[in-house]
Amino acid sequence: MSIQNLATVVLALALAAPAARSQRPIRPERPVIVIDPGHPSEVSDGAVVQNGTTEVKTAWDVARRLQRLLTANGYRVVMTKSAERELVTNVHRAEIGNREAAALVVRLHCDASADSGYAIYHPDRTATVQGHTGPSESVMRRSQAAAESLHVSMARRLAGHLKDGGVRGDSKTAIGAKQGALTGSVFSDVPVVLVEMVTLSNARDARFISDSRGQSLMAQAIAEGVGRFVPASNSSRTR
């Protein structure tokens, strides 16, 4: 082969290479789920003992189980804190979700009241906190859709174990009633839900969530709800 012919072949291969590369399937990026185990924060340390356990411990234990489940299901999971007693402000918790461009932020808490059972909260009003007004209409709309998706899965998984408190707006919470929305919602640019997993002041609820089987069931219920709202990249499920 002459030098001129060889140069022609080399040039043809070089031009064909980008086209071949462009035809390769692009691996979809894994959706990011931010798990926010409640407390300690500027509001409360969550360390009050109720029926033998605390909110901060319960939220952390379930969060770790949920983290493992979601990771195994194909999500990239980011935790808002790295240790049970690490203090993170509510504004910073929201900022973590924004920084990660999270598909969803799941905030885990336990209620304390004369009632019992679980409930899922989403922002339903705007509010102004520390000079910042939010969330947007889009965030409120997508957060409500996420809360409804979680509720479908939690109602099915937890039937017979816990009272179903349904889906509620932030304005139904004590802080939300005062501000219009929870601080973590006001500063969120991504969908966010808050799950009051149990009413810890209720002895039956506390026994359920203190048991490893109850914690596993709760984590599974939430993970399935996340999957309904935003399927993982390796899942064939649709929203």
PDB file of C-alpha atoms in Angstrom:
ATOM      1  CA  MET A   1       0.000   0.000   0.000  1.00  0.00           C
ATOM      2  CA  SER A   2       1.368   3.412  -0.942  1.00  0.00           C
ATOM      3  CA  ILE A   3       1.930   6.085   1.623  1.00  0.00           C
ATOM      4  CA  GLN A   4      -0.849   8.138   0.034  1.00  0.00           C
ATOM      5  CA  ASN A   5      -3.338   5.256   0.279  1.00  0.00           C
ATOM      6  CA  LEU A   6      -2.309   4.546   3.888  1.00  0.00           C
ATOM      7  CA  ALA A   7      -2.906   8.166   4.815  1.00  0.00           C
ATOM      8  CA  THR A   8      -6.357   8.009   3.235  1.00  0.00           C
ATOM      9  CA  VAL A   9      -7.266   4.910   5.275  1.00  0.00           C
ATOM     10  CA  VAL A  10      -6.016   6.448   8.525  1.00  0.00           C
ATOM     11  CA  LEU A  11      -8.027   9.625   7.871  1.00  0.00           C
ATOM     12  CA  ALA A  12     -11.173   7.594   7.154  1.00  0.00           C
ATOM     13  CA  LEU A  13     -10.808   5.630  10.387  1.00  0.00           C
ATOM     14  CA  ALA A  14     -10.268   8.805  12.382  1.00  0.00           C
ATOM     15  CA  LEU A  15     -13.412  10.379  10.959  1.00  0.00           C
ATOM     16  CA  ALA A  16     -15.446   7.241  11.639  1.00  0.00           C
ATOM     17  CA  ALA A  17     -14.346   6.893  15.289  1.00  0.00           C
ATOM     18  CA  PRO A  18     -16.401   9.785  16.732  1.00  0.00           C
ATOM     19  CA  ALA A  19     -19.489   8.526  14.911  1.00  0.00           C
ATOM     20  CA  ALA A  20     -18.992   5.049  16.348  1.00  0.00           C
ATOM     21  CA  ARG A  21     -18.524   6.451  19.828  1.00  0.00           C
ATOM     22  CA  SER A  22     -21.674   8.550  19.516  1.00  0.00           C
ATOM     23  CA  GLN A  23     -23.709   5.435  18.774  1.00  0.00           C
ATOM     24  CA  ARG A  24     -22.769   3.787  22.082  1.00  0.00           C
ATOM     25  CA  PRO A  25     -25.653   3.741  24.577  1.00  0.00           C
ATOM     26  CA  ILE A  26     -25.315   6.419  27.250  1.00  0.00           C
ATOM     27  CA  ARG A  27     -25.646   4.996  30.737  1.00  0.00           C
ATOM     28  CA  PRO A  28     -28.316   7.007  32.575  1.00  0.00           C
ATOM     29  CA  GLU A  29     -27.135   8.834  35.668  1.00  0.00           C
ATOM     30  CA  ARG A  30     -28.479   7.427  38.914  1.00  0.00           C
ATOM     31  CA  PRO A  31     -31.183   9.585  40.522  1.00  0.00           C
ATOM     32  CA  VAL A  32     -30.066  11.234  43.759  1.00  0.00           C
ATOM     33  CA  ILE A  33     -32.149  10.708  46.877  1.00  0.00           C
ATOM     34  CA  VAL A  34     -31.245  12.769  49.935  1.00  0.00           C
ATOM     35  CA  ILE A  35     -32.178  11.207  53.270  1.00  0.00           C
ATOM     36  CA  ASP A  36     -32.500  13.679  56.113  1.00  0.00           C
ATOM     37  CA  PRO A  37     -32.642  11.950  59.531  1.00  0.00           C
ATOM     38  CA  GLY A  38     -34.366  14.421  61.827  1.00  0.00           C
ATOM     39  CA  HIS A  39     -32.420  16.251  64.545  1.00  0.00           C
ATOM     40  CA  PRO A  40     -30.322  17.530  66.120  1.00  0.00           C
ATOM     41  CA  SER A  41     -31.096  20.938  64.629  1.00  0.00           C
ATOM     42  CA  GLU A  42     -31.451  24.520  65.812  1.00  0.00           C
ATOM     43  CA  VAL A  43     -35.028  23.639  66.823  1.00  0.00           C
ATOM     44  CA  SER A  44     -34.491  20.516  68.916  1.00  0.00           C
ATOM     45  CA  ASP A  45     -31.944  17.805  69.669  1.00  0.00           C
ATOM     46  CA  GLY A  46     -34.614  15.107  69.404  1.00  0.00           C
ATOM     47  CA  ALA A  47     -33.140  13.387  72.452  1.00  0.00           C
ATOM     48  CA  VAL A  48     -36.183  13.334  74.746  1.00  0.00           C
ATOM     49  CA  VAL A  49     -36.810   9.734  75.785  1.00  0.00           C
ATOM     50  CA  GLN A  50     -40.321   8.568  74.951  1.00  0.00           C
ATOM     51  CA  ASN A  51     -41.382   5.017  75.696  1.00  0.00           C
ATOM     52  CA  GLY A  52     -37.785   3.864  75.895  1.00  0.00           C
ATOM     53  CA  THR A  53     -36.357   5.502  72.777  1.00  0.00           C
ATOM     54  CA  THR A  54     -35.728   8.903  71.171  1.00  0.00           C
ATOM     55  CA  GLU A  55     -36.664  10.562  67.901  1.00  0.00           C
ATOM     56  CA  VAL A  56     -33.049  11.195  66.905  1.00  0.00           C
ATOM     57  CA  LYS A  57     -32.102   7.530  67.363  1.00  0.00           C
ATOM     58  CA  THR A  58     -35.202   6.226  65.599  1.00  0.00           C
ATOM     59  CA  ALA A  59     -34.735   8.535  62.613  1.00  0.00           C
ATOM     60  CA  TRP A  60     -31.064   7.581  62.329  1.00  0.00           C
ATOM     61  CA  ASP A  61     -31.697   3.831  62.554  1.00  0.00           C
ATOM     62  CA  VAL A  62     -34.403   3.879  59.870  1.00  0.00           C
ATOM     63  CA  ALA A  63     -32.359   6.247  57.701  1.00  0.00           C
ATOM     64  CA  ARG A  64     -29.441   3.813  57.614  1.00  0.00           C
ATOM     65  CA  ARG A  65     -31.744   0.962  56.598  1.00  0.00           C
ATOM     66  CA  LEU A  66     -33.353   3.146  53.946  1.00  0.00           C
ATOM     67  CA  GLN A  67     -29.927   4.186  52.670  1.00  0.00           C
ATOM     68  CA  ARG A  68     -28.933   0.556  52.111  1.00  0.00           C
ATOM     69  CA  LEU A  69     -32.202  -0.303  50.374  1.00  0.00           C
ATOM     70  CA  LEU A  70     -32.130   2.663  48.005  1.00  0.00           C
ATOM     71  CA  THR A  71     -28.467   2.129  47.154  1.00  0.00           C
ATOM     72  CA  ALA A  72     -29.171  -1.518  46.343  1.00  0.00           C
ATOM     73  CA  ASN A  73     -32.098  -0.372  44.169  1.00  0.00           C
ATOM     74  CA  GLY A  74     -29.811   1.777  42.019  1.00  0.00           C
ATOM     75  CA  TYR A  75     -30.049   5.252  43.534  1.00  0.00           C
ATOM     76  CA  ARG A  76     -27.197   7.509  44.599  1.00  0.00           C
ATOM     77  CA  VAL A  77     -27.996   8.261  48.223  1.00  0.00           C
ATOM     78  CA  VAL A  78     -26.768  11.286  50.151  1.00  0.00           C
ATOM     79  CA  MET A  79     -27.282  11.634  53.896  1.00  0.00           C
ATOM     80  CA  THR A  80     -27.562  15.093  55.453  1.00  0.00           C
ATOM     81  CA  LYS A  81     -25.398  14.006  58.370  1.00  0.00           C
ATOM     82  CA  SER A  82     -22.742  11.385  58.999  1.00  0.00           C
ATOM     83  CA  ALA A  83     -23.501  10.529  62.633  1.00  0.00           C
ATOM     84  CA  GLU A  84     -26.607  10.223  64.802  1.00  0.00           C
ATOM     85  CA  ARG A  85     -25.846  13.231  67.013  1.00  0.00           C
ATOM     86  CA  GLU A  86     -24.359  15.514  64.355  1.00  0.00           C
ATOM     87  CA  LEU A  87     -26.053  18.921  64.488  1.00  0.00           C
ATOM     88  CA  VAL A  88     -27.236  20.242  61.111  1.00  0.00           C
ATOM     89  CA  THR A  89     -29.464  23.305  60.746  1.00  0.00           C
ATOM     90  CA  ASN A  90     -32.692  22.981  58.811  1.00  0.00           C
ATOM     91  CA  VAL A  91     -31.494  25.513  56.251  1.00  0.00           C
ATOM     92  CA  HIS A  92     -28.317  23.530  55.623  1.00  0.00           C
ATOM     93  CA  ARG A  93     -30.313  20.309  55.289  1.00  0.00           C
ATOM     94  CA  ALA A  94     -32.286  21.932  52.466  1.00  0.00           C
ATOM     95  CA  GLU A  95     -29.113  23.285  50.894  1.00  0.00           C
ATOM     96  CA  ILE A  96     -27.681  19.769  50.698  1.00  0.00           C
ATOM     97  CA  GLY A  97     -30.685  18.666  48.657  1.00  0.00           C
ATOM     98  CA  ASN A  98     -30.322  21.702  46.389  1.00  0.00           C
ATOM     99  CA  ARG A  99     -26.586  21.167  45.906  1.00  0.00           C
ATOM    100  CA  GLU A 100     -27.138  17.552  44.922  1.00  0.00           C
ATOM    101  CA  ALA A 101     -30.022  18.444  42.570  1.00  0.00           C
ATOM    102  CA  ALA A 102     -31.903  15.683  44.379  1.00  0.00           C
ATOM    103  CA  ALA A 103     -34.804  13.923  42.724  1.00  0.00           C
ATOM    104  CA  LEU A 104     -36.316  13.855  46.212  1.00  0.00           C
ATOM    105  CA  VAL A 105     -35.432  14.783  49.790  1.00  0.00           C
ATOM    106  CA  VAL A 106     -36.949  12.463  52.383  1.00  0.00           C
ATOM    107  CA  ARG A 107     -37.011  13.892  55.905  1.00  0.00           C
ATOM    108  CA  LEU A 108     -37.523  11.325  58.676  1.00  0.00           C
ATOM    109  CA  HIS A 109     -39.133  12.296  61.971  1.00  0.00           C
ATOM    110  CA  CYS A 110     -41.380  10.958  64.751  1.00  0.00           C
ATOM    111  CA  ASP A 111     -44.399  12.788  66.092  1.00  0.00           C
ATOM    112  CA  ALA A 112     -45.475  13.349  69.684  1.00  0.00           C
ATOM    113  CA  SER A 113     -49.165  13.827  70.388  1.00  0.00           C
ATOM    114  CA  ALA A 114     -52.257  12.167  71.799  1.00  0.00           C
ATOM    115  CA  ASP A 115     -52.773  10.551  68.370  1.00  0.00           C
ATOM    116  CA  SER A 116     -50.949   7.559  66.865  1.00  0.00           C
ATOM    117  CA  GLY A 117     -49.581   6.348  63.540  1.00  0.00           C
ATOM    118  CA  TYR A 118     -47.747   7.926  60.627  1.00  0.00           C
ATOM    119  CA  ALA A 119     -48.336  10.806  58.218  1.00  0.00           C
ATOM    120  CA  ILE A 120     -46.550  12.258  55.188  1.00  0.00           C
ATOM    121  CA  TYR A 121     -46.181  16.029  54.901  1.00  0.00           C
ATOM    122  CA  HIS A 122     -45.415  18.223  51.889  1.00  0.00           C
ATOM    123  CA  PRO A 123     -45.138  22.013  51.422  1.00  0.00           C
ATOM    124  CA  ASP A 124     -48.535  23.496  50.540  1.00  0.00           C
ATOM    125  CA  ARG A 125     -47.853  27.207  51.097  1.00  0.00           C
ATOM    126  CA  THR A 126     -45.009  29.652  50.653  1.00  0.00           C
ATOM    127  CA  ALA A 127     -43.397  31.389  53.591  1.00  0.00           C
ATOM    128  CA  THR A 128     -40.607  33.840  54.283  1.00  0.00           C
ATOM    129  CA  VAL A 129     -37.901  32.709  56.699  1.00  0.00           C
ATOM    130  CA  GLN A 130     -34.648  34.605  57.312  1.00  0.00           C
ATOM    131  CA  GLY A 131     -35.504  36.860  54.361  1.00  0.00           C
ATOM    132  CA  HIS A 132     -35.941  33.925  51.963  1.00  0.00           C
ATOM    133  CA  THR A 133     -39.327  33.166  50.395  1.00  0.00           C
ATOM    134  CA  GLY A 134     -40.198  29.697  49.162  1.00  0.00           C
ATOM    135  CA  PRO A 135     -40.841  27.085  48.023  1.00  0.00           C
ATOM    136  CA  SER A 136     -41.887  27.596  44.415  1.00  0.00           C
ATOM    137  CA  GLU A 137     -45.175  26.365  42.953  1.00  0.00           C
ATOM    138  CA  SER A 138     -43.242  23.700  41.051  1.00  0.00           C
ATOM    139  CA  VAL A 139     -41.599  22.384  44.206  1.00  0.00           C
ATOM    140  CA  MET A 140     -44.933  22.320  46.014  1.00  0.00           C
ATOM    141  CA  ARG A 141     -46.613  20.469  43.144  1.00  0.00           C
ATOM    142  CA  ARG A 142     -43.854  17.854  42.804  1.00  0.00           C
ATOM    143  CA  SER A 143     -43.580  17.450  46.574  1.00  0.00           C
ATOM    144  CA  GLN A 144     -47.279  16.691  46.817  1.00  0.00           C
ATOM    145  CA  ALA A 145     -46.922  14.074  44.075  1.00  0.00           C
ATOM    146  CA  ALA A 146     -44.012  12.526  45.987  1.00  0.00           C
ATOM    147  CA  ALA A 147     -45.993  12.469  49.234  1.00  0.00           C
ATOM    148  CA  GLU A 148     -48.899  10.744  47.513  1.00  0.00           C
ATOM    149  CA  SER A 149     -46.543   8.159  46.010  1.00  0.00           C
ATOM    150  CA  LEU A 150     -45.044   7.408  49.424  1.00  0.00           C
ATOM    151  CA  HIS A 151     -48.492   7.152  50.934  1.00  0.00           C
ATOM    152  CA  VAL A 152     -49.610   4.482  48.454  1.00  0.00           C
ATOM    153  CA  SER A 153     -46.670   2.252  49.396  1.00  0.00           C
ATOM    154  CA  MET A 154     -46.744   2.997  53.116  1.00  0.00           C
ATOM    155  CA  ALA A 155     -50.477   2.347  53.370  1.00  0.00           C
ATOM    156  CA  ARG A 156     -50.020  -1.042  51.744  1.00  0.00           C
ATOM    157  CA  ARG A 157     -46.928  -2.109  53.694  1.00  0.00           C
ATOM    158  CA  LEU A 158     -47.944  -0.782  57.097  1.00  0.00           C
ATOM    159  CA  ALA A 159     -51.603  -1.803  57.096  1.00  0.00           C
ATOM    160  CA  GLY A 160     -52.426  -3.514  60.376  1.00  0.00           C
ATOM    161  CA  HIS A 161     -49.273  -2.201  62.037  1.00  0.00           C
ATOM    162  CA  LEU A 162     -49.792   1.554  62.306  1.00  0.00           C
ATOM    163  CA  LYS A 163     -52.647   4.023  61.961  1.00  0.00           C
ATOM    164  CA  ASP A 164     -52.668   5.712  58.545  1.00  0.00           C
ATOM    165  CA  GLY A 165     -52.601   9.481  58.987  1.00  0.00           C
ATOM    166  CA  GLY A 166     -52.560  10.136  55.256  1.00  0.00           C
ATOM    167  CA  VAL A 167     -51.006  13.004  53.307  1.00  0.00           C
ATOM    168  CA  ARG A 168     -50.979  16.454  54.882  1.00  0.00           C
ATOM    169  CA  GLY A 169     -49.675  19.923  54.085  1.00  0.00           C
ATOM    170  CA  ASP A 170     -46.828  21.563  56.013  1.00  0.00           C
ATOM    171  CA  SER A 171     -49.375  24.104  57.227  1.00  0.00           C
ATOM    172  CA  LYS A 172     -50.858  21.357  59.428  1.00  0.00           C
ATOM    173  CA  THR A 173     -47.653  21.141  61.492  1.00  0.00           C
ATOM    174  CA  ALA A 174     -47.012  23.348  64.520  1.00  0.00           C
ATOM    175  CA  ILE A 175     -44.140  25.233  62.861  1.00  0.00           C
ATOM    176  CA  GLY A 176     -45.832  25.295  59.461  1.00  0.00           C
ATOM    177  CA  ALA A 177     -48.952  26.807  61.011  1.00  0.00           C
ATOM    178  CA  LYS A 178     -46.846  29.685  62.332  1.00  0.00           C
ATOM    179  CA  GLN A 179     -44.568  30.199  59.320  1.00  0.00           C
ATOM    180  CA  GLY A 180     -46.731  28.894  56.479  1.00  0.00           C
ATOM    181  CA  ALA A 181     -44.199  26.158  55.658  1.00  0.00           C
ATOM    182  CA  LEU A 182     -41.456  24.216  57.378  1.00  0.00           C
ATOM    183  CA  THR A 183     -38.019  25.819  57.141  1.00  0.00           C
ATOM    184  CA  GLY A 184     -36.637  22.838  55.241  1.00  0.00           C
ATOM    185  CA  SER A 185     -39.377  23.335  52.662  1.00  0.00           C
ATOM    186  CA  VAL A 186     -38.968  27.112  52.386  1.00  0.00           C
ATOM    187  CA  PHE A 187     -35.315  26.752  51.362  1.00  0.00           C
ATOM    188  CA  SER A 188     -35.800  23.705  49.132  1.00  0.00           C
ATOM    189  CA  ASP A 189     -35.474  23.973  45.349  1.00  0.00           C
ATOM    190  CA  VAL A 190     -36.226  20.268  44.913  1.00  0.00           C
ATOM    191  CA  PRO A 191     -39.157  18.023  45.902  1.00  0.00           C
ATOM    192  CA  VAL A 192     -39.233  17.384  49.643  1.00  0.00           C
ATOM    193  CA  VAL A 193     -41.421  15.314  51.941  1.00  0.00           C
ATOM    194  CA  LEU A 194     -41.392  14.863  55.688  1.00  0.00           C
ATOM    195  CA  VAL A 195     -42.415  11.475  57.062  1.00  0.00           C
ATOM    196  CA  GLU A 196     -43.641  11.361  60.643  1.00  0.00           C
ATOM    197  CA  MET A 197     -42.981   7.620  60.841  1.00  0.00           C
ATOM    198  CA  VAL A 198     -44.765   6.979  64.134  1.00  0.00           C
ATOM    199  CA  THR A 199     -46.174   8.858  67.079  1.00  0.00           C
ATOM    200  CA  LEU A 200     -43.409   8.114  69.534  1.00  0.00           C
ATOM    201  CA  SER A 201     -45.470   9.207  72.527  1.00  0.00           C
ATOM    202  CA  ASN A 202     -47.774   6.274  71.773  1.00  0.00           C
ATOM    203  CA  ALA A 203     -46.452   3.130  73.461  1.00  0.00           C
ATOM    204  CA  ARG A 204     -47.621   0.763  70.693  1.00  0.00           C
ATOM    205  CA  ASP A 205     -46.013   2.900  67.981  1.00  0.00           C
ATOM    206  CA  ALA A 206     -42.791   3.131  69.975  1.00  0.00           C
ATOM    207  CA  ARG A 207     -42.609  -0.653  70.349  1.00  0.00           C
ATOM    208  CA  PHE A 208     -43.114  -1.078  66.608  1.00  0.00           C
ATOM    209  CA  ILE A 209     -40.369   1.330  65.553  1.00  0.00           C
ATOM    210  CA  SER A 210     -37.924   0.197  68.267  1.00  0.00           C
ATOM    211  CA  ASP A 211     -38.002  -3.334  66.893  1.00  0.00           C
ATOM    212  CA  SER A 212     -35.660  -4.177  64.004  1.00  0.00           C
ATOM    213  CA  ARG A 213     -38.554  -5.745  62.089  1.00  0.00           C
ATOM    214  CA  GLY A 214     -40.603  -2.577  62.414  1.00  0.00           C
ATOM    215  CA  GLN A 215     -37.678  -0.444  61.269  1.00  0.00           C
ATOM    216  CA  SER A 216     -37.106  -2.717  58.267  1.00  0.00           C
ATOM    217  CA  LEU A 217     -40.777  -2.588  57.316  1.00  0.00           C
ATOM    218  CA  MET A 218     -40.803   1.199  57.567  1.00  0.00           C
ATOM    219  CA  ALA A 219     -37.666   1.492  55.417  1.00  0.00           C
ATOM    220  CA  GLN A 220     -39.122  -0.879  52.822  1.00  0.00           C
ATOM    221  CA  ALA A 221     -42.388   1.054  52.682  1.00  0.00           C
ATOM    222  CA  ILE A 222     -40.594   4.367  52.151  1.00  0.00           C
ATOM    223  CA  ALA A 223     -38.187   2.889  49.590  1.00  0.00           C
ATOM    224  CA  GLU A 224     -41.091   1.526  47.558  1.00  0.00           C
ATOM    225  CA  GLY A 225     -42.759   4.931  47.682  1.00  0.00           C
ATOM    226  CA  VAL A 226     -39.579   6.581  46.430  1.00  0.00           C
ATOM    227  CA  GLY A 227     -39.534   4.071  43.566  1.00  0.00           C
ATOM    228  CA  ARG A 228     -43.082   5.010  42.622  1.00  0.00           C
ATOM    229  CA  PHE A 229     -42.178   8.679  42.396  1.00  0.00           C
ATOM    230  CA  VAL A 230     -38.772   8.440  40.715  1.00  0.00           C
ATOM    231  CA  PRO A 231     -37.710   5.046  39.315  1.00  0.00           C
ATOM    232  CA  ALA A 232     -34.040   4.145  39.659  1.00  0.00           C
ATOM    233  CA  SER A 233     -31.953   3.992  36.476  1.00  0.00           C
ATOM    234  CA  ASN A 234     -31.750   0.203  36.667  1.00  0.00           C
ATOM    235  CA  SER A 235     -35.484  -0.233  37.163  1.00  0.00           C
ATOM    236  CA  SER A 236     -38.121  -0.869  34.516  1.00  0.00           C
ATOM    237  CA  ARG A 237     -40.868   0.598  36.703  1.00  0.00           C
ATOM    238  CA  THR A 238     -42.608   3.751  35.568  1.00  0.00           C
ATOM    239  CA  ARG A 239     -43.914   6.583  37.677  1.00  0.00           C
TER     240      ARG A 239
END
